[in-house]
Tab-separated table of N, CA and C in Angstrom:
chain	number	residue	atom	x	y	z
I	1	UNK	N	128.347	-27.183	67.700
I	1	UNK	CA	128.993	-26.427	66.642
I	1	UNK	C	128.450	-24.993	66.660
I	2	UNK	N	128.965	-23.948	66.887
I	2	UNK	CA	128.785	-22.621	66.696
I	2	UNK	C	128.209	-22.232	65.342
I	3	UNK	N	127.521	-21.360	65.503
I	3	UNK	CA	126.983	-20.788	63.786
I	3	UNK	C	127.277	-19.606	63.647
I	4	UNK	N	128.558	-19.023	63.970
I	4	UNK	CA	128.991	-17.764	63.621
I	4	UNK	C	130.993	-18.101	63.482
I	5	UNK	N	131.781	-17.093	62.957
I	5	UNK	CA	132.499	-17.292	62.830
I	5	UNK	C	133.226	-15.367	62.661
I	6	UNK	N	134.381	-15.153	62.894
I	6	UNK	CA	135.091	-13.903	62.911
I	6	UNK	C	135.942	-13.714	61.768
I	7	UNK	N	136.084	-12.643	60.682
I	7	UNK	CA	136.809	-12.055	59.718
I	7	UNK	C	136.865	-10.681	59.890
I	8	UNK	N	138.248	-10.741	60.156
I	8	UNK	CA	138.750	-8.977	60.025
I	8	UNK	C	138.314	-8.589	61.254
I	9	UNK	N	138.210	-9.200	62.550
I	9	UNK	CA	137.112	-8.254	63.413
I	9	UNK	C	135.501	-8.680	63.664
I	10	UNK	N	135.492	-8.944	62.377
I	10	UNK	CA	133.792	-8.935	62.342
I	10	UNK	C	133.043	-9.883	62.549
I	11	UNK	N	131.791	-9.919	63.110
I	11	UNK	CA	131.074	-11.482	63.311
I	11	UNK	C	130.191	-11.932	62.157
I	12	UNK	N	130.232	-12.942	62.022
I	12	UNK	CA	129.702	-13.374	60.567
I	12	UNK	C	128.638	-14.736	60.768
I	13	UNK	N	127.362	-14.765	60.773
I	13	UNK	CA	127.137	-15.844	61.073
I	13	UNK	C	127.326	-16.903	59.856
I	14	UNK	N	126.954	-18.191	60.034
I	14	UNK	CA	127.472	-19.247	59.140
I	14	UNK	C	126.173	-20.233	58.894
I	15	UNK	N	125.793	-20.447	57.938
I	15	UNK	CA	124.938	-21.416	57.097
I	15	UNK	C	125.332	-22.289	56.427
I	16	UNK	N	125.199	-23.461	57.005
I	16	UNK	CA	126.235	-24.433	55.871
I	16	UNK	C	124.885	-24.691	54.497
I	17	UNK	N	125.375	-24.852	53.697
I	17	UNK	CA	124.537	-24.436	52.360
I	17	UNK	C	124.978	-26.344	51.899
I	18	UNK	N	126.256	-26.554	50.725
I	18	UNK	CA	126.415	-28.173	50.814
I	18	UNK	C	127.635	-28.690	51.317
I	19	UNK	N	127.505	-30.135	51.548
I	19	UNK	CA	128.540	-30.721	52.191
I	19	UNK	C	128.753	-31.986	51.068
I	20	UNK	N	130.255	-31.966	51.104
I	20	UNK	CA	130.513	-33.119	50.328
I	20	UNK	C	131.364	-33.896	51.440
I	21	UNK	N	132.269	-35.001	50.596
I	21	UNK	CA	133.010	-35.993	51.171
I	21	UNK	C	134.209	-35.128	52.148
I	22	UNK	N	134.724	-34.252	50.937
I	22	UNK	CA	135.881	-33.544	51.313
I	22	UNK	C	135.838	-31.778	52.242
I	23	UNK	N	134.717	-31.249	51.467
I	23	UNK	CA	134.466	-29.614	51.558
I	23	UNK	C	133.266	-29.811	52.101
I	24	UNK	N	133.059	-28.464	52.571
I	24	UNK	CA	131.811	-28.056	53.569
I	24	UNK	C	131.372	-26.359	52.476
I	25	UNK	N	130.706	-26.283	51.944
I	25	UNK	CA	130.447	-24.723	51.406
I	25	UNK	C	129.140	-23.992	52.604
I	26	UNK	N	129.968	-23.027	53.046
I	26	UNK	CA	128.994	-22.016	54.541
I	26	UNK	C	128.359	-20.697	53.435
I	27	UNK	N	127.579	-20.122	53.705
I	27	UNK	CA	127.094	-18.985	53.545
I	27	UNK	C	127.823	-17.949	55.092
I	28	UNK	N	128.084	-16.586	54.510
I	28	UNK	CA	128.656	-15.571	55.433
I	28	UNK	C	127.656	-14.865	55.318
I	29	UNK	N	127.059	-14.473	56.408
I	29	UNK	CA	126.210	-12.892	56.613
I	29	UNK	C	126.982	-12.491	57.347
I	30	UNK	N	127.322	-10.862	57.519
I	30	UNK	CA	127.725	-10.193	58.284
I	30	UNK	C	126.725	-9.779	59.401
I	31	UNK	N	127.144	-9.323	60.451
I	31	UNK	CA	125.830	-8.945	62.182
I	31	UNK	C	127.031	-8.202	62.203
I	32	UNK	N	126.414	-6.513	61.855
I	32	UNK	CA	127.511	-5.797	62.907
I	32	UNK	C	126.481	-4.562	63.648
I	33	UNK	N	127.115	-4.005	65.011
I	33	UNK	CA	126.224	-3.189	65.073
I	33	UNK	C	127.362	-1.704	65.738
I	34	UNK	N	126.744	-0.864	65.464
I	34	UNK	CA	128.434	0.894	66.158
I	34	UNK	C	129.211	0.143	65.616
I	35	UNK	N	129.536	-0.190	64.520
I	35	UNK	CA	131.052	-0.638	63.914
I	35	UNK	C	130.879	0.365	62.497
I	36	UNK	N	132.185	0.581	61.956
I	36	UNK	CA	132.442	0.603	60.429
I	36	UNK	C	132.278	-0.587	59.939
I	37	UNK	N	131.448	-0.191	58.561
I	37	UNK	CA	131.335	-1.416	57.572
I	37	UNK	C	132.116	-1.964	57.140
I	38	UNK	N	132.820	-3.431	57.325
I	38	UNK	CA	133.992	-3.996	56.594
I	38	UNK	C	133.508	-4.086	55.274
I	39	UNK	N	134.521	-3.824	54.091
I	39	UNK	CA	134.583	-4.396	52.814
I	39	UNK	C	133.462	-5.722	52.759
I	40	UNK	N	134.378	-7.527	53.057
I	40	UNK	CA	133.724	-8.190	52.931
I	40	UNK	C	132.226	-8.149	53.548
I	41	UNK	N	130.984	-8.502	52.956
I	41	UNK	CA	129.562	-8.453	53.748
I	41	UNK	C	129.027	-9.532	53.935
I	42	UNK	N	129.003	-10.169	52.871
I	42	UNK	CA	128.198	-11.574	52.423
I	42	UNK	C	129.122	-12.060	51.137
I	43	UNK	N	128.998	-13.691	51.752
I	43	UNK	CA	129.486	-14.529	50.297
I	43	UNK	C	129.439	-15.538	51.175
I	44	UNK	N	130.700	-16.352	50.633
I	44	UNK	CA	130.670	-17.838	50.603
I	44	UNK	C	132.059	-18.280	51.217
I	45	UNK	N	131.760	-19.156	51.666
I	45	UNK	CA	133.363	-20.184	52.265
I	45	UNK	C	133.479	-21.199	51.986
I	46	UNK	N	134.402	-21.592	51.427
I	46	UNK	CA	134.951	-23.070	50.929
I	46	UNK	C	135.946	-23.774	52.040
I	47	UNK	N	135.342	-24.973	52.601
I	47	UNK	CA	136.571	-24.988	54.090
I	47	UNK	C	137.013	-26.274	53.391
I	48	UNK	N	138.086	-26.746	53.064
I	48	UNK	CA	138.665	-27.908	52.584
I	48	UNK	C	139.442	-28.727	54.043
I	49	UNK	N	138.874	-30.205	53.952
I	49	UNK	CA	138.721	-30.879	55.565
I	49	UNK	C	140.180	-31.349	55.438
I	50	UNK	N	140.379	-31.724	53.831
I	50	UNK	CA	141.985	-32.713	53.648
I	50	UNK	C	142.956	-32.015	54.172
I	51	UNK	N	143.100	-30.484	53.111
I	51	UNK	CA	144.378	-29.362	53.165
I	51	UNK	C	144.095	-28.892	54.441
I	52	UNK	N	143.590	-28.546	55.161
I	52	UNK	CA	142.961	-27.828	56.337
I	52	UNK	C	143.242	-26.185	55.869
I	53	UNK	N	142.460	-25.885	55.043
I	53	UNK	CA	142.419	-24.503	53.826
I	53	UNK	C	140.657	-23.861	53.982
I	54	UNK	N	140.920	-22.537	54.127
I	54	UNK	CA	139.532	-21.740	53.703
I	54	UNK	C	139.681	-21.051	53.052
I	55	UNK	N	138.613	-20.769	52.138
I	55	UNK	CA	138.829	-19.801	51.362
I	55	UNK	C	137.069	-19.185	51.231
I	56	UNK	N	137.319	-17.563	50.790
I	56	UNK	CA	135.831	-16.645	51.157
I	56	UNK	C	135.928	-16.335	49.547
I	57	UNK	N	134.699	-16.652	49.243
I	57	UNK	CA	134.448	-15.754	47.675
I	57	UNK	C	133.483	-15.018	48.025
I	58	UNK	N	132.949	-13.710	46.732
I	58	UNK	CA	131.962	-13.153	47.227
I	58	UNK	C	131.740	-12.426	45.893
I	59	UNK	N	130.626	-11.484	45.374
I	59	UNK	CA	130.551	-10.970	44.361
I	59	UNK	C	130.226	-12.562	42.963
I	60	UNK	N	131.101	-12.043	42.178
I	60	UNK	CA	130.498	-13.095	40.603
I	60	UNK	C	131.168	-14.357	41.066
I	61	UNK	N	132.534	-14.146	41.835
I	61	UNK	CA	133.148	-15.613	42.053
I	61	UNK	C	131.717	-16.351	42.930
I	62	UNK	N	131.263	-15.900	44.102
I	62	UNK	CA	130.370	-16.725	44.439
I	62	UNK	C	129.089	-16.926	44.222
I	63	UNK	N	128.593	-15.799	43.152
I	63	UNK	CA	127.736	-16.427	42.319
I	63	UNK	C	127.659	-17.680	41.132
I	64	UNK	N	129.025	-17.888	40.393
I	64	UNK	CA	129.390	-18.778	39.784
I	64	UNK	C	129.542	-20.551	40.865
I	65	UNK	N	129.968	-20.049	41.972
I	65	UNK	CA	129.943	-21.370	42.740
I	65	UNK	C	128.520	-21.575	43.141
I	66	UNK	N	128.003	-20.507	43.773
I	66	UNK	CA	126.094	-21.277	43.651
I	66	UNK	C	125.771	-21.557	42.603
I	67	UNK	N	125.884	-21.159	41.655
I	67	UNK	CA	124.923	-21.112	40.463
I	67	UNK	C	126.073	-23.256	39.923
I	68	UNK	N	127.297	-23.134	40.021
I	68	UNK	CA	127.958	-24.742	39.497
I	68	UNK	C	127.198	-25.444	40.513
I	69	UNK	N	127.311	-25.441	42.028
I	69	UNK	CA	126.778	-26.616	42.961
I	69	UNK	C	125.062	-26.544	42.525
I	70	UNK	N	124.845	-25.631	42.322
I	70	UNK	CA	122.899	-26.041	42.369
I	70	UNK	C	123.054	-26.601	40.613
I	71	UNK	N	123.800	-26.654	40.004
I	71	UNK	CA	123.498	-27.206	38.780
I	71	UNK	C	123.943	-28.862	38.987
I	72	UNK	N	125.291	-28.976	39.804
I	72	UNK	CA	125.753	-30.435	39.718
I	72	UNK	C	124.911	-31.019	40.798
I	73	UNK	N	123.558	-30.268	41.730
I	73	UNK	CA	122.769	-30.749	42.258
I	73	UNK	C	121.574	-31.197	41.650
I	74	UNK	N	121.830	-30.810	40.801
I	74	UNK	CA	120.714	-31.168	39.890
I	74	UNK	C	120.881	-32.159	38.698
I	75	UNK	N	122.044	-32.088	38.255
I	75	UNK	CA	122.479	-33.021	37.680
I	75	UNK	C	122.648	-34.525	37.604
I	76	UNK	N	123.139	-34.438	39.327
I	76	UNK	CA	123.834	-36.007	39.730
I	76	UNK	C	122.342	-36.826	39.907
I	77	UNK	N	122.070	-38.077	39.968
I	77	UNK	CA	120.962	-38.777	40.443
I	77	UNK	C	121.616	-39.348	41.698
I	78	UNK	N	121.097	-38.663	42.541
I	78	UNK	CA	121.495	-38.618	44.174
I	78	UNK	C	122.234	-38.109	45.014
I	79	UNK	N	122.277	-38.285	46.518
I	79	UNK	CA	123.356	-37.921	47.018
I	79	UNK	C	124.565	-38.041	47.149
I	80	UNK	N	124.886	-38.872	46.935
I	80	UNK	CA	126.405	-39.056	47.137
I	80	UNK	C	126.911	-39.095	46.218
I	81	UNK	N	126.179	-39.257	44.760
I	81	UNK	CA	127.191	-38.746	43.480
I	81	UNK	C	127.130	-37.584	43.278
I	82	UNK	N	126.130	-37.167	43.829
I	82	UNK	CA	126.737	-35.428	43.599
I	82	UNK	C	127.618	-34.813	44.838
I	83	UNK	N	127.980	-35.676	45.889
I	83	UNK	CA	129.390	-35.303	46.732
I	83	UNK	C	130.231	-35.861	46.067
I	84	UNK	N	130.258	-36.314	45.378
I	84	UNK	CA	131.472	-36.958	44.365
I	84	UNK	C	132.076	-36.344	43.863
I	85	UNK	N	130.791	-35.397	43.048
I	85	UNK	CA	130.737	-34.577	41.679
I	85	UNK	C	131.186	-33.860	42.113
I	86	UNK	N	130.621	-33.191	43.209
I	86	UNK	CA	131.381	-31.622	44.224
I	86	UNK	C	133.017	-31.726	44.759
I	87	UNK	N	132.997	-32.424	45.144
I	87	UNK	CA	134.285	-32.606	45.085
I	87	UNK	C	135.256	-32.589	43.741
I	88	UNK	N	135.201	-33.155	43.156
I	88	UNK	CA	135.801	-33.148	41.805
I	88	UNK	C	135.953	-31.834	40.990
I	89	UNK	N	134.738	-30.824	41.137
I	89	UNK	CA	134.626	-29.952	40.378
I	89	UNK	C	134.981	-28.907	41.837
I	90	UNK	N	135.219	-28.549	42.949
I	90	UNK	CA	135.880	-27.882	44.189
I	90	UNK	C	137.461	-28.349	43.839
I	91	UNK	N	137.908	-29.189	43.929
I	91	UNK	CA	139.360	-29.657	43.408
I	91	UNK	C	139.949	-28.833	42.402
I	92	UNK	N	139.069	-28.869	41.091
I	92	UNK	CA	139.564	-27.950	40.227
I	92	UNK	C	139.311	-26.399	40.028
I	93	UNK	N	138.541	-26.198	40.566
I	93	UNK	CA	137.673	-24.810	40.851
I	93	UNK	C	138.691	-24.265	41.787
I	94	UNK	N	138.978	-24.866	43.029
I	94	UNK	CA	140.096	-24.124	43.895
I	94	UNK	C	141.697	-23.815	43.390
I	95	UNK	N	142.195	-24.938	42.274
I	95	UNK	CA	143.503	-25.249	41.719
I	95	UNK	C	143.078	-23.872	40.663
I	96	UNK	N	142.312	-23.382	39.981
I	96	UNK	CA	142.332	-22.726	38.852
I	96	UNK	C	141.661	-21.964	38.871
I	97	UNK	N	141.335	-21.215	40.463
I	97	UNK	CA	140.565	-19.951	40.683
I	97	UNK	C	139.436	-19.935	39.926
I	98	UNK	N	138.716	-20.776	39.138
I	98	UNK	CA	137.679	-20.902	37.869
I	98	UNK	C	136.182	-21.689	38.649
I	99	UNK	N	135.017	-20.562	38.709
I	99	UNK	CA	133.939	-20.862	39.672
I	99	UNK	C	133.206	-21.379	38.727
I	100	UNK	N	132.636	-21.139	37.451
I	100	UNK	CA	131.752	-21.374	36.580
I	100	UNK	C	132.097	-22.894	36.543
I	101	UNK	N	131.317	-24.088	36.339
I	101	UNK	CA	131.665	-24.823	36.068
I	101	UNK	C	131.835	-25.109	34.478
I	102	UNK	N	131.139	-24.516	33.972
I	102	UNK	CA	130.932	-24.832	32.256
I	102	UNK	C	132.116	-24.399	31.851
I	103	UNK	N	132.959	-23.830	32.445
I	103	UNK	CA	134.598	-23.343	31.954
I	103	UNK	C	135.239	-24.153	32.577
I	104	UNK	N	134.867	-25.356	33.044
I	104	UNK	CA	136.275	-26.011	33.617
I	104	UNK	C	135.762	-27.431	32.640
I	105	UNK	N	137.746	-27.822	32.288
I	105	UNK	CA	137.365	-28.736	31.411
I	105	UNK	C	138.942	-29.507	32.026
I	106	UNK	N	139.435	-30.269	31.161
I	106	UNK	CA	140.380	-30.946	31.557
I	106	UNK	C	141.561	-31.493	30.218
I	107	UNK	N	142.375	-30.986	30.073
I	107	UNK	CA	143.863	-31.345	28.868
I	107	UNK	C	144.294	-32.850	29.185
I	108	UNK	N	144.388	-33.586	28.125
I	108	UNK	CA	144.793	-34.426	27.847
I	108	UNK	C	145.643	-35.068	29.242
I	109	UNK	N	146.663	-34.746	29.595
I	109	UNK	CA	147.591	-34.963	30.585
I	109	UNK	C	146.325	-34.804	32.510
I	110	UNK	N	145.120	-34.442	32.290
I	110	UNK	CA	144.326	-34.391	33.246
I	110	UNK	C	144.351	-32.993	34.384
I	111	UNK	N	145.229	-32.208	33.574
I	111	UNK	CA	145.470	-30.945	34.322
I	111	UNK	C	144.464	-29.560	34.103
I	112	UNK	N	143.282	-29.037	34.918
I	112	UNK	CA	142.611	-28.308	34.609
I	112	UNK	C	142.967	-27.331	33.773
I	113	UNK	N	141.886	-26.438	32.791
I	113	UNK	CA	142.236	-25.532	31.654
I	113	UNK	C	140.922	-24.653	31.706
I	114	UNK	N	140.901	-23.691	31.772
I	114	UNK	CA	139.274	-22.846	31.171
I	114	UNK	C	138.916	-23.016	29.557
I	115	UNK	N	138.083	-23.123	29.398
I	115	UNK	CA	137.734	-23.075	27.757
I	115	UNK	C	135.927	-21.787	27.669
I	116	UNK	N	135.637	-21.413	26.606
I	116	UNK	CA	135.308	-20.668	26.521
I	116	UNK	C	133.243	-21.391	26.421
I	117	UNK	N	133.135	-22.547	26.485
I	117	UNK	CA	132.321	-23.803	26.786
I	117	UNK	C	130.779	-23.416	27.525
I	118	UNK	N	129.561	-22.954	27.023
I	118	UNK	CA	128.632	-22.752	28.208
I	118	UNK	C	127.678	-23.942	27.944
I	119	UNK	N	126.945	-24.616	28.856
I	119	UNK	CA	125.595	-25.989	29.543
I	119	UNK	C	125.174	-24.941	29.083
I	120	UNK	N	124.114	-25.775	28.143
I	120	UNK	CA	122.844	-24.941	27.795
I	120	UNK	C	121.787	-26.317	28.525
């Protein structure tokens, strides 16, 4: 498996950070050298294995996704319920653009909603 990957041009190496059942979450560093600086530098990738979908956050969106996975890592008692958990909360996090987890909640009918909600 390679540990780098290309956006826009640019080489990016890759850190896989967690893995669940479904998703893989990578860390992006940028390696450039005599190039212009691309926009994106550093963040995060969400590679979904089902949809065959990626997606790059970076800035507060991917601080809100480290900051939800190291909490539902801490949360779950073990491994594989917290690939459970990750999954479940990546499902709705990707459907509703919504990284924080403490804002994702769920309406009656089971369809994600933000609410205004913070884990203390």
């Amino acid at each position: 498996m390679r540990d780098y990957t290309f956006l826009n041009g640019a080489r990016f190496s890759v850190n896989n950070l967690f893995r669940s059942l479904r998703f893989d979450v990578d860390r992006l560093d940028l390696s450039w050298v005599d190039s212009e600086k691309p926009e994106f530098t550093r963040g995060l990738r969400i590679v979904d294995h089902h949809e065959v979908n990626t997606i790059t956050v970076d800035g507060e969106e991917a601080d809100n996704l480290i900051y939800s996975l190291t909490y539902l890592f801490g949360k779950e008692e073990g491994y594989e319920a917290f690939r459970v958990a990750m999954d479940a909360y990546l499902i709705v996090a990707l459907e509703s653009k919504e990284y924080l987890v403490s804002k994702q909640t769920k309406n009656p009918e089971g369809k994600p909603e933000a609410s205004e909600a913070f884990i203390h």
